[in-house]
Coordinates of C-alpha atoms in Angstrom, one line a residue:
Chain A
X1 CA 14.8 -1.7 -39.8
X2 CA 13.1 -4.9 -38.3
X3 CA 10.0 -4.1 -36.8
X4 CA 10.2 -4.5 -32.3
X5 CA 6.6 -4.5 -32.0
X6 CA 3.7 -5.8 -34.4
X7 CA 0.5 -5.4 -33.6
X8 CA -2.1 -6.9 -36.3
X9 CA -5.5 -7.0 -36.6
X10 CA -6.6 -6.4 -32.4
X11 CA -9.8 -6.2 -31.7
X12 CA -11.0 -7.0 -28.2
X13 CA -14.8 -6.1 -26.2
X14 CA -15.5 -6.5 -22.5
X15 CA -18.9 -6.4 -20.9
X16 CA -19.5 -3.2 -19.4
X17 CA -18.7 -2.8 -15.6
X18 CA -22.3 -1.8 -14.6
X19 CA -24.6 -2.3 -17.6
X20 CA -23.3 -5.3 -18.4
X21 CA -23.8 -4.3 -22.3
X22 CA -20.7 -5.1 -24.6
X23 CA -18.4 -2.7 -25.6
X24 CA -16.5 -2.8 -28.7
X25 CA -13.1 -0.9 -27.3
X26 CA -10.6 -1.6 -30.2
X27 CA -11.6 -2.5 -33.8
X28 CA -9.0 -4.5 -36.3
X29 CA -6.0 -2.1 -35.2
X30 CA -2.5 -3.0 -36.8
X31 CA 0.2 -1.0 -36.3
X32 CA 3.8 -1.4 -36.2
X33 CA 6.7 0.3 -34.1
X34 CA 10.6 0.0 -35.8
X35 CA 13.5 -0.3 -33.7
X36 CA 14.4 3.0 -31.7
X37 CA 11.4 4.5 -33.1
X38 CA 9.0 7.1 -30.7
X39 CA 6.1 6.5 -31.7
X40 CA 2.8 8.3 -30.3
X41 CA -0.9 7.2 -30.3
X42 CA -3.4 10.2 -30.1
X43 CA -7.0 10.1 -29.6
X44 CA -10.8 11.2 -28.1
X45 CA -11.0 10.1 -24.6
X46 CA -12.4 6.8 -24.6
X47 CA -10.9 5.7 -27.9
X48 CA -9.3 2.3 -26.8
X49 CA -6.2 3.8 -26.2
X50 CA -5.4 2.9 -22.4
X51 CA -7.2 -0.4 -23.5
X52 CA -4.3 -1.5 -26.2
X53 CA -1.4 -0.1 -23.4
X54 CA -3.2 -2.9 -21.0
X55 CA -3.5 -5.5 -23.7
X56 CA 0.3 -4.7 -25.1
X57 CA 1.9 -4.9 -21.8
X58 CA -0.1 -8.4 -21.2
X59 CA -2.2 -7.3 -18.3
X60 CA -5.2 -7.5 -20.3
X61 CA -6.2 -10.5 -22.4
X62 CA -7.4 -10.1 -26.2
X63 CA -9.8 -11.4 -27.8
X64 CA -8.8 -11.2 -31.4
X65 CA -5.6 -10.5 -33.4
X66 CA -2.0 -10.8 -32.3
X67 CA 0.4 -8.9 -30.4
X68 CA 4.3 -9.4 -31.2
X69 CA 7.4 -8.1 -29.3
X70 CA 11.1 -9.2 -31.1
X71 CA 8.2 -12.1 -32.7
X72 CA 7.4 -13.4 -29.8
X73 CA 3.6 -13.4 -29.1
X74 CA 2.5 -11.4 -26.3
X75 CA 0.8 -13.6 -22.9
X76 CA 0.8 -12.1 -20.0
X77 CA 3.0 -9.2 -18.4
X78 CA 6.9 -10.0 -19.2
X79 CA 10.3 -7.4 -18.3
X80 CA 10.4 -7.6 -22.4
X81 CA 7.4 -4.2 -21.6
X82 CA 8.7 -1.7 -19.5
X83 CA 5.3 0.2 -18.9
X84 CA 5.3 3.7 -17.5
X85 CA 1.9 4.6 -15.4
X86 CA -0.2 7.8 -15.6
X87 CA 0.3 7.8 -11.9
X88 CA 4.1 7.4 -10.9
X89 CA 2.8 3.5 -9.1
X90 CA 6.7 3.8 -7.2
X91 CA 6.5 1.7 -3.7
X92 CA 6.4 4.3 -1.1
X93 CA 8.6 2.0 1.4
X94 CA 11.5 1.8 -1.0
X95 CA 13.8 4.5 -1.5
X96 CA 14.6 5.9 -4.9
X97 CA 17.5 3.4 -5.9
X98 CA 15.8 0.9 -4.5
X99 CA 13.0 1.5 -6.5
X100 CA 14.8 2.2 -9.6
X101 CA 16.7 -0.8 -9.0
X102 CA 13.6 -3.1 -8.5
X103 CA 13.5 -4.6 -11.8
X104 CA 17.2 -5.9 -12.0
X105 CA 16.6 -7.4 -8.4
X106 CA 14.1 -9.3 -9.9
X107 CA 16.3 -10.6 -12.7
X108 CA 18.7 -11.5 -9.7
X109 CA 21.2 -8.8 -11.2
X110 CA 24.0 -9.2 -8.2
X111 CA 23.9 -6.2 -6.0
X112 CA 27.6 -4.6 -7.4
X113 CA 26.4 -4.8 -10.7
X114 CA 22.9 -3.4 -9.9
X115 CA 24.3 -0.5 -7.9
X116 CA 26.2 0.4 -11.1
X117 CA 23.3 0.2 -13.3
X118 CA 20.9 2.2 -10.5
X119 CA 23.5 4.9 -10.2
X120 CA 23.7 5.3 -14.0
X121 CA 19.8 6.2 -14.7
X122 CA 19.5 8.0 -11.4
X123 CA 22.1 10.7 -13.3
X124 CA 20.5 9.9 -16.6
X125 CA 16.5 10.9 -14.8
X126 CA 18.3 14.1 -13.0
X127 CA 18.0 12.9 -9.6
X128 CA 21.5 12.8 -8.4
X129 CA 21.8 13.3 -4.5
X130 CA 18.1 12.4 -4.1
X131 CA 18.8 8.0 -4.0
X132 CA 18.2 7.5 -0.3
X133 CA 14.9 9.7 -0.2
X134 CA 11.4 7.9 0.1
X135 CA 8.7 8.6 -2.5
X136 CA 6.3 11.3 -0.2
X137 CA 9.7 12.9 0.0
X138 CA 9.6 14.2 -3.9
X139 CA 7.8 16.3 -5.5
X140 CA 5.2 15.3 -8.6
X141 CA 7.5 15.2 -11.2
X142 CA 10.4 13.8 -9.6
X143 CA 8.1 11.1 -8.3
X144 CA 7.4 10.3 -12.8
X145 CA 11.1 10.6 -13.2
X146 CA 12.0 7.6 -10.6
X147 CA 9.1 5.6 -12.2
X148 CA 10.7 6.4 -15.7
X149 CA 14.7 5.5 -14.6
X150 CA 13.0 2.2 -12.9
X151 CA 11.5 1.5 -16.3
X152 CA 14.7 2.0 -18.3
X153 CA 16.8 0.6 -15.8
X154 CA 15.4 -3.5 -16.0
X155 CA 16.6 -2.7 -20.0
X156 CA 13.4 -3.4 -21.8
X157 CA 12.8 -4.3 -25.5
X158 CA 10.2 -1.7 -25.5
X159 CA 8.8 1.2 -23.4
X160 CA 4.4 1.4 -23.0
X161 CA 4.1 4.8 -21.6
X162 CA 0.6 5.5 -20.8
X163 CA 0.0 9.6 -20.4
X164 CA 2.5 9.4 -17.9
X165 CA 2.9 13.2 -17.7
X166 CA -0.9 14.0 -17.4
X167 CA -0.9 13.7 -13.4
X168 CA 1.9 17.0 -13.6
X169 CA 1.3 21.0 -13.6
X170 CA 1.9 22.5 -17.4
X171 CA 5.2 23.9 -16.4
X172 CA 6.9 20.7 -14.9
X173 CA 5.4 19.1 -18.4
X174 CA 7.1 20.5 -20.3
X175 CA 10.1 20.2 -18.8
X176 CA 9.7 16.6 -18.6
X177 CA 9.2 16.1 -22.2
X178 CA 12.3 17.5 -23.4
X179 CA 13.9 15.3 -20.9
X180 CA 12.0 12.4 -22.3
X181 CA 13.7 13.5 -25.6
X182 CA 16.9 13.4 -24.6
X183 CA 16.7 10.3 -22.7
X184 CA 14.9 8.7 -26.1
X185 CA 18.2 10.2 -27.7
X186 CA 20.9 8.6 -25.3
X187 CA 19.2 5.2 -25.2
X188 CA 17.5 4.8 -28.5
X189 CA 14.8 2.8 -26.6
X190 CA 11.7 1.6 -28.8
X191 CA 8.4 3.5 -27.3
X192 CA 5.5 3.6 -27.5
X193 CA 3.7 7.0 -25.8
X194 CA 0.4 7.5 -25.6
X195 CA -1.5 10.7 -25.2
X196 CA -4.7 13.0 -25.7
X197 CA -2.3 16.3 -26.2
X198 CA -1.9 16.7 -29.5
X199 CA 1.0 19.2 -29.2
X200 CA 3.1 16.8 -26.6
X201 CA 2.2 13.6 -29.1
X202 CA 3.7 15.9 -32.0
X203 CA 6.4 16.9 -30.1
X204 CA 8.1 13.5 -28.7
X205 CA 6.5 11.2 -31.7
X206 CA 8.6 10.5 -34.9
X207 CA 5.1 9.2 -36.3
X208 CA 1.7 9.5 -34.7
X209 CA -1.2 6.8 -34.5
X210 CA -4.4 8.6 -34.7
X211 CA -7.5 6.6 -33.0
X212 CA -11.0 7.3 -34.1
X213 CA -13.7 7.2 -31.4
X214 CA -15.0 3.6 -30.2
X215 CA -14.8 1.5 -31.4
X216 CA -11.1 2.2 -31.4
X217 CA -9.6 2.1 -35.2
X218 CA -6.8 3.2 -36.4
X219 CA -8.0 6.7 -38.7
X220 CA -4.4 8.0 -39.6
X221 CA -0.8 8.0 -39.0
X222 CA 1.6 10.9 -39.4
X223 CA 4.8 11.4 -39.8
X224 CA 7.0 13.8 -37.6
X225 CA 10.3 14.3 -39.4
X226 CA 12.6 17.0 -36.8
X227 CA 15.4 15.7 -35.8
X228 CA 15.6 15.0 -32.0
X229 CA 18.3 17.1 -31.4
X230 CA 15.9 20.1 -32.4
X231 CA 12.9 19.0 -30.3
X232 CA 13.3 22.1 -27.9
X233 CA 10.3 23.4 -27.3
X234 CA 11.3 28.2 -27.9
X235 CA 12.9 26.8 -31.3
X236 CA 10.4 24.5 -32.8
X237 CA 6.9 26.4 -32.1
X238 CA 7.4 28.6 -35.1
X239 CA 8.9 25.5 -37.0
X240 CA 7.2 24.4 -40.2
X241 CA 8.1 20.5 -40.0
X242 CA 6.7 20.7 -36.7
X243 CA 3.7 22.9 -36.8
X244 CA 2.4 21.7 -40.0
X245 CA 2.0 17.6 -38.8
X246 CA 1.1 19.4 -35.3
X247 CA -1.6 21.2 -37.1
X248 CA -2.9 17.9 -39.3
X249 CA -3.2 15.9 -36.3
X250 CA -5.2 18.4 -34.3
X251 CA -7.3 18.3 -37.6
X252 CA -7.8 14.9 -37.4
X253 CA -8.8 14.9 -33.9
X254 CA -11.2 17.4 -33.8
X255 CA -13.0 15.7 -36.8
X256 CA -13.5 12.8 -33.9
X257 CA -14.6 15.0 -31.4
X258 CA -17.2 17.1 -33.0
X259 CA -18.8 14.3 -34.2
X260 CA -19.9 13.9 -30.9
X261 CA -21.8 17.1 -30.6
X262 CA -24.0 16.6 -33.7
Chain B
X1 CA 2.3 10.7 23.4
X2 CA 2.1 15.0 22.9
X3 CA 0.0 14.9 26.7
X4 CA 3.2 13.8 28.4
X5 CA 5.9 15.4 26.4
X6 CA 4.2 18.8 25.9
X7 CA 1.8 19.1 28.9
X8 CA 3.8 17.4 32.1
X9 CA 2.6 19.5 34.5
X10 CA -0.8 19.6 33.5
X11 CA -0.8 16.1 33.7
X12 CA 0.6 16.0 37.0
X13 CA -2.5 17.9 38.5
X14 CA -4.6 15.9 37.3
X15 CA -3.5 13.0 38.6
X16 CA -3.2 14.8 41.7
X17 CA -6.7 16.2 41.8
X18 CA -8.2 12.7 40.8
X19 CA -6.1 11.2 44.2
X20 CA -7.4 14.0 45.8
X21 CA -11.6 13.7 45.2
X22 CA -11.2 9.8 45.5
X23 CA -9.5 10.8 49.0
X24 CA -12.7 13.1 50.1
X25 CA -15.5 10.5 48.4
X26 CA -13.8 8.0 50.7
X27 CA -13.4 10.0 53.8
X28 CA -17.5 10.8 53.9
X29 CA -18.9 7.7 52.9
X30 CA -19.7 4.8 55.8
X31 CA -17.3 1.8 56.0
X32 CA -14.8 2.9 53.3
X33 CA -12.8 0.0 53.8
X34 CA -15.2 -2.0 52.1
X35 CA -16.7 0.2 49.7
X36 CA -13.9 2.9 48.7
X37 CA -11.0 2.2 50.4
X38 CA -8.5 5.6 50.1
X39 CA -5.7 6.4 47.7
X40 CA -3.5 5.7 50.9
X41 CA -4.7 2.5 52.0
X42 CA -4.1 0.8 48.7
X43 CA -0.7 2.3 48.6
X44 CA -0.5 0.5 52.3
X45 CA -2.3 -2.7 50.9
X46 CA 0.4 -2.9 47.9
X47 CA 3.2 -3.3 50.5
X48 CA 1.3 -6.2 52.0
X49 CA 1.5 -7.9 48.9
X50 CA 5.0 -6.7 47.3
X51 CA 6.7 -8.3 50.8
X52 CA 5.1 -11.1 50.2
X53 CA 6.4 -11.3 46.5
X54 CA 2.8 -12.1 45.4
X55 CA 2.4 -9.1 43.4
X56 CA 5.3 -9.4 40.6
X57 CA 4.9 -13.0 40.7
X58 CA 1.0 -12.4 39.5
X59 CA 1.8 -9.6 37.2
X60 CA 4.6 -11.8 35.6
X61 CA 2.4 -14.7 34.9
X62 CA -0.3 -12.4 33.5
X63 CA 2.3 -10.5 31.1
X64 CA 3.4 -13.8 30.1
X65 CA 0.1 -15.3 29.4
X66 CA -0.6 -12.1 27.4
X67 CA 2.8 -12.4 25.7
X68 CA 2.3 -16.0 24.3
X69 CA -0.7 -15.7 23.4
X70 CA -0.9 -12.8 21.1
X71 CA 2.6 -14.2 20.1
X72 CA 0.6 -16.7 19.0
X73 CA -2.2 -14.5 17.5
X74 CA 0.2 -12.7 15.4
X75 CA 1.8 -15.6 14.2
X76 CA -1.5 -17.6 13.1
X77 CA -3.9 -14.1 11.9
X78 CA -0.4 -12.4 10.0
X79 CA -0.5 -15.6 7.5
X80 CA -4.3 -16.1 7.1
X81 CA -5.1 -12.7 6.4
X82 CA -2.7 -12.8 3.9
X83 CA -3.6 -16.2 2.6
X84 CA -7.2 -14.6 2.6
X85 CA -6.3 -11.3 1.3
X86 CA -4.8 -12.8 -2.0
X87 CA -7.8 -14.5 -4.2
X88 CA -11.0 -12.3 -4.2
X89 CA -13.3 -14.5 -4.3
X90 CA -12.0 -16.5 -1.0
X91 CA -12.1 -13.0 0.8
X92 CA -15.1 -11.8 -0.3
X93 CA -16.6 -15.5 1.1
X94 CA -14.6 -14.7 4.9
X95 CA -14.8 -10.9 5.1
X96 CA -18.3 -11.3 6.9
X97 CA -17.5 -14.5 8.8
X98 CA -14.8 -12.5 9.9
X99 CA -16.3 -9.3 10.9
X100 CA -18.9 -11.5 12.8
X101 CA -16.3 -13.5 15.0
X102 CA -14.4 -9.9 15.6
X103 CA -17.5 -8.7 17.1
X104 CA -17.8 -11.5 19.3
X105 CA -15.2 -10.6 22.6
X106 CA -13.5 -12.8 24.3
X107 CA -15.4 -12.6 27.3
X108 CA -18.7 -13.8 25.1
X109 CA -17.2 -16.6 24.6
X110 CA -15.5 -18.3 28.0
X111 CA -18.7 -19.5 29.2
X112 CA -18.5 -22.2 26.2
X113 CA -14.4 -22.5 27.0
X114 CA -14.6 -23.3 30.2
X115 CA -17.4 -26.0 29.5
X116 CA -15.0 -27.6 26.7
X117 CA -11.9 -27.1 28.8
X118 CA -12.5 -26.1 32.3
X119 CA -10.9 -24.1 35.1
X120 CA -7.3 -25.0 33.2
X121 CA -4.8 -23.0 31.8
X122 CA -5.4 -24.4 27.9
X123 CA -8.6 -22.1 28.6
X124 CA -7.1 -19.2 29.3
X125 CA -4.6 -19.4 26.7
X126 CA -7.5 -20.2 24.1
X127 CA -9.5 -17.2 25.2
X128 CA -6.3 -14.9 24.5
X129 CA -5.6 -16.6 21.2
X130 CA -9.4 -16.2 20.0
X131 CA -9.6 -12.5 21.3
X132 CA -6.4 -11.5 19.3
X133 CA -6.6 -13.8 16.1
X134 CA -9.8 -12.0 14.8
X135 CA -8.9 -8.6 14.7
X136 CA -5.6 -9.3 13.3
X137 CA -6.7 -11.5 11.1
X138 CA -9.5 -9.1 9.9
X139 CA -7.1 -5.9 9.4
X140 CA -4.4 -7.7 7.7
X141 CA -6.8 -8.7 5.3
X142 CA -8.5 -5.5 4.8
X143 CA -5.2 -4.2 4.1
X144 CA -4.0 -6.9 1.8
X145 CA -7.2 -6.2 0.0
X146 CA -6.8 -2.1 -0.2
X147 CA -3.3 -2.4 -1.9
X148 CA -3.2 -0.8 -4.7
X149 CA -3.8 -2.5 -8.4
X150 CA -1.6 0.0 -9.9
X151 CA 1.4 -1.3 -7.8
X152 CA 0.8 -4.8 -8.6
X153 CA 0.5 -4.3 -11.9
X154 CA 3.5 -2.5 -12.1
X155 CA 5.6 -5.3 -10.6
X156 CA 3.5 -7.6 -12.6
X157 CA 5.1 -5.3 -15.7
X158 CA 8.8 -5.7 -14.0
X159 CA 8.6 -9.6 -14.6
X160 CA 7.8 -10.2 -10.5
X161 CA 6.5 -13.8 -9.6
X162 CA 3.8 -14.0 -7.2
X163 CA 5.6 -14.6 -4.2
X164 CA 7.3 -11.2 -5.1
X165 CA 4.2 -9.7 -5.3
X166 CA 3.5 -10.7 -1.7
X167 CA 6.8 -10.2 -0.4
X168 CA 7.9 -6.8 -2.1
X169 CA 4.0 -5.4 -2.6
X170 CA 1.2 -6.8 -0.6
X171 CA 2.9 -6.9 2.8
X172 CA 4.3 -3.4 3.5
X173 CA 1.1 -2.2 1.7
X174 CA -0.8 -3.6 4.4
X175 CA 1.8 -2.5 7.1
X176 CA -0.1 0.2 8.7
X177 CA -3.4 -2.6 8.9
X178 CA -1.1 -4.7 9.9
X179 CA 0.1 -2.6 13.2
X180 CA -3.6 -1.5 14.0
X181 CA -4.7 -4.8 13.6
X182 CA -1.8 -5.6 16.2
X183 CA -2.3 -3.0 18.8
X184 CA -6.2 -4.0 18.6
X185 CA -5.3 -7.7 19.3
X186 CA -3.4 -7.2 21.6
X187 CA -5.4 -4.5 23.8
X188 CA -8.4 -6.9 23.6
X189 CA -6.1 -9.6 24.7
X190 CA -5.1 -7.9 27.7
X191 CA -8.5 -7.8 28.8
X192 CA -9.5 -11.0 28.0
X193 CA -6.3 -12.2 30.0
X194 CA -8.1 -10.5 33.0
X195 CA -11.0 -12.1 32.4
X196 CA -9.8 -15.3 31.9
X197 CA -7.8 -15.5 34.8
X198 CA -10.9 -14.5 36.7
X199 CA -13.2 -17.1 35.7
X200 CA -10.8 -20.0 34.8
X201 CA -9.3 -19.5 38.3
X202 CA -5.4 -19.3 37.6
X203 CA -2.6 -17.1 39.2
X204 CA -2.2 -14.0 37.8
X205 CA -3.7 -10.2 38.2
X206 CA -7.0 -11.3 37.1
X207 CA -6.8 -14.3 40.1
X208 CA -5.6 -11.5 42.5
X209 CA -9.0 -9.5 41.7
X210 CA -10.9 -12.1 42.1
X211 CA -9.5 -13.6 45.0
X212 CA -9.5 -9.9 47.2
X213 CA -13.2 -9.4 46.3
X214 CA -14.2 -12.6 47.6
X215 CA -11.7 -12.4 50.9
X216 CA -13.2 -8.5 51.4
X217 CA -10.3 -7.0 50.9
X218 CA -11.4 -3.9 48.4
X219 CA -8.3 -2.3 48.5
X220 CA -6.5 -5.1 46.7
X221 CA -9.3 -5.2 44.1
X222 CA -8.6 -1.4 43.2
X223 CA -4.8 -2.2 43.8
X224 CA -5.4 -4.8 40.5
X225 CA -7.0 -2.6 38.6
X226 CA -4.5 0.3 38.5
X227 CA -1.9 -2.2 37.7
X228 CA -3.7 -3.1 34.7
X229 CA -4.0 0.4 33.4
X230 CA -0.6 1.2 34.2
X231 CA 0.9 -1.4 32.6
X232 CA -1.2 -1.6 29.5
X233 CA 0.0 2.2 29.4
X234 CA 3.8 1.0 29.3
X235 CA 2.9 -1.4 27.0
X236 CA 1.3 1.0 24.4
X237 CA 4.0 2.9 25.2
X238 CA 7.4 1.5 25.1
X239 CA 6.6 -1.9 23.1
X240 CA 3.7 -1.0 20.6
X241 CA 4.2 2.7 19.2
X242 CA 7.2 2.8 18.6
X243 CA 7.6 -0.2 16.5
X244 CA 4.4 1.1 14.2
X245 CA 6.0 4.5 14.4
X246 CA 9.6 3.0 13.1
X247 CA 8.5 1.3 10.0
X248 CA 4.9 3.4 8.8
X249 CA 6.0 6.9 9.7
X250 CA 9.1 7.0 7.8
X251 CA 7.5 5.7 4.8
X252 CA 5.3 8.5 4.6
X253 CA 2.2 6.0 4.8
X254 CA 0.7 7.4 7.9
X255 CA 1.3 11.1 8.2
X256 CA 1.4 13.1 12.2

């Protein structure tokens, strides 16, 4: 399978916003992403990992290394990066489709076609009847599921999602991340999703990037290997080929955060 | 507007018991003709001045002078507070300039107008123009500059251009600056309209002020300013809430 996005050697530092003192944020990191492959990074906070979503989806400039999408090298934002937000980041004066739709008016879709498109990942997202509503008019998850359809919707090569279910109570979570899996299911997208939950990278990732505190490196990577269809949350908690990585990532995470508290 | 819709009544005797004190103070005080001429009398005075057609001929050529100018205001600050609002390090340079020429009224500065100008109605017309231009100027770029990064860079990561980004992001972010700034204008433009017309000399409700003081005739004088009040009321009203509560209210941005 031909890799969608390489990313080799990336370092990158920034002066610190008040200090002024450099900071080393990502260290050397390659890592690769194969077509319609989830793949998850997992970290400490402050590990760089926010730092490589801005730098993949071109709204941060590197210093060192190279970034490729379909071999094209990364240079600025492009529709080839669908990025998903921790906060949902919908307009509040668009409704819904429009909003969903924003990305194919861009591409000057024609309006019949893009009503077609909309309508398809408003029923793909769950939120069917809900198209002429204004943002305030949602609730917190369905707010994450609009930013997600308008994401999928302007069809890009790859999907940046940056903890985009942290902002949502535990419940409405999970929900959402078995609706991620299916959605990863009916569009095979390429994504890249990253996290600090160990359990949620486990469960949506068919491999996991593991980050080592700053500067960011790249400490492991481990493979998931359930099949999609299975990631339901009641069946796979007492699942071996999910508990067992589940457990070797927390392990590897916790090494990185106790080292702190020498 | 909850005082006229919900309390009507309340209202009403109010008004009523303001009429009614001004009606006392004026019948024990010496020469009140001159000094505080009854609710009545200007009632009586008005009709003096409607037959003659003098009063909606002055209070059209002040509404239009108000009109025009912050017409004019909105049409000039809109576009620079944008233009402002997009490049950091321009606003960051104009934010103080512009709060410093905001603070300055309109009245502060006719003394140098009317030297430049004179008793003409360009002066007028520039007072009005400098009175609104500031404040609109100065809250469309406050709210160009409060927008969001997350929503930029989100249409950033959609493939917008930057004119997109101005069109589709930083304006309706700004909306709700955009209709204060607006309201502000224009309310400082209605005085400064009064104003103007005072000291420039020209026709108009100012004029009529002016004019009534000089030929003794108090009654006028308070007739002016109740017109004022009463139609900067209708203004608010009818022209200026609604429109901010049509677009900002239904987009959840300013909550009631």
């Amino acid at each position: 399978m031909p890799a969608k996005l390489v990313v080799d050697r990336l370092s990158h530092h920034y002066p610190d916003e008040y200090t002024g003192e450099d900071v080393h944020a990502l260290d050397q990191v390659s890592l690769s992403v194969e077509d319609g492959e989830f793949s998850a990074v997992v970290g400490p906070s402050g590990c760089g990992k926010t730092t490589l979503l801005n730098i993949l989806a071109g709204l941060l400039p590197h210093t060192e290394g190279s970034v490729q999408v379909d071999g094209r090298e990364v240079g600025g934002p492009g529709p080839d990066r669908g990025v998903v937000f921790q906060e949902h980041a919908i307009l509040p004066w668009r409704t819904v489709a429009r909003n969903i739709g924003h990305g194919l008016e861009i591409q000057g879709i024609a309006r019949s076609e893009r009503e077609q498109r909309v309508q398809e990942f408003v029923d793909l997202v769950g939120l069917s009847g809900f198209e002429d509503r204004y943002p305030h008019e949602l609730s917190g998850g369905m707010k994450q599921r609009c930013a997600l359809a308008r994401t999928l919707c302007a069809n890009p090569v790859v999907m940046l999602m940056d903890e985009p279910f942290a902002a949502v109570d535990a419940q409405t979570r999970i929900t959402l991340q078995e609706e991620l899996n299916r959605i990863a299911i009916a569009t095979r997208k390429t994504i890249l999703f990253i996290t600090h939950n160990v359990d949620e990278a486990a469960f949506l990732g068919d491999r996991c990037f593991i980050f080592s505190r700053r500067p960011g490196k790249l400490k492991a990577t481990v493979k998931i290997d359930v099949p999609r269809e299975k990631r339901i949350w009641k069946d796979l908690l007492s699942e071996k080929s999910y508990t067992d990585p589940r457990d070797e990532i927390l392990r590897l995470v916790r090494e990185e955060v106790f080292d702190d508290e020498e | 507007m909850s005082f006229i819709k919900g309390g009507g009544i309340e209202l009403v005797l109010l008004i009523v018991g303001i009429l009614a004190l001004w009606s006392v103070l004026s019948q024990n005080i010496p020469n009140p003709s001159r000094y505080l001429p009854s609710p009545v009398s200007v009632v009586l005075s008005s009709y003096d001045v409607i037959w003659k057609g003098l009063l909606p001929n002055y209070i059209g050529q002040t509404l239009w002078r108000l009109v025009i100018g912050s017409a004019i205001g909105l049409l000039l600050g809109i576009p620079f507070g944008i233009a402002l609002g997009l490049n950091r390090t321009v606003s960051d340079m104009f934010y103080p300039i512009m709060n410093f020429f905001q603070s300055i009224s309109g009245i502060a500065i006719l003394p140098i107008i009317v030297v430049w100008w004179g008793n003409s109605e360009k002066t007028v017309f520039v007072v009005i123009l400098y009175t609104c231009f500031f404040p609109i100027a100065f809250n469309v770029l406050t709210g160009v500059r409060s927008t969001p990064m997350i929503l930029v860079n989100a249409l950033r990561t959609l493939g917008a251009s930057r004119l997109r980004i101005v069109k589709d992001v930083l304006i309706p972010s700004a909306m709700p600056h955009i209709a204060t700034g607006a309201r502000l204008g224009i309310g400082y433009a209605w005085r400064a309209v009064i104003a103007g017309e005072m000291l420039a000399g020209r026709r108009g409700l100012g004029w009529m002020i002016f004019t009534a003081q000089d030929a003794d005739l108090t009654a006028q004088v308070i007739l002016g300013m109740v017109m004022i009040g009463v139609i900067w009321i209708m203004i608010d009203r009818f022209a200026l809430r609604p429109i901010e509560a049509d677009t900002i209210q239904r987009w959840g941005l300013v909550q009631r």
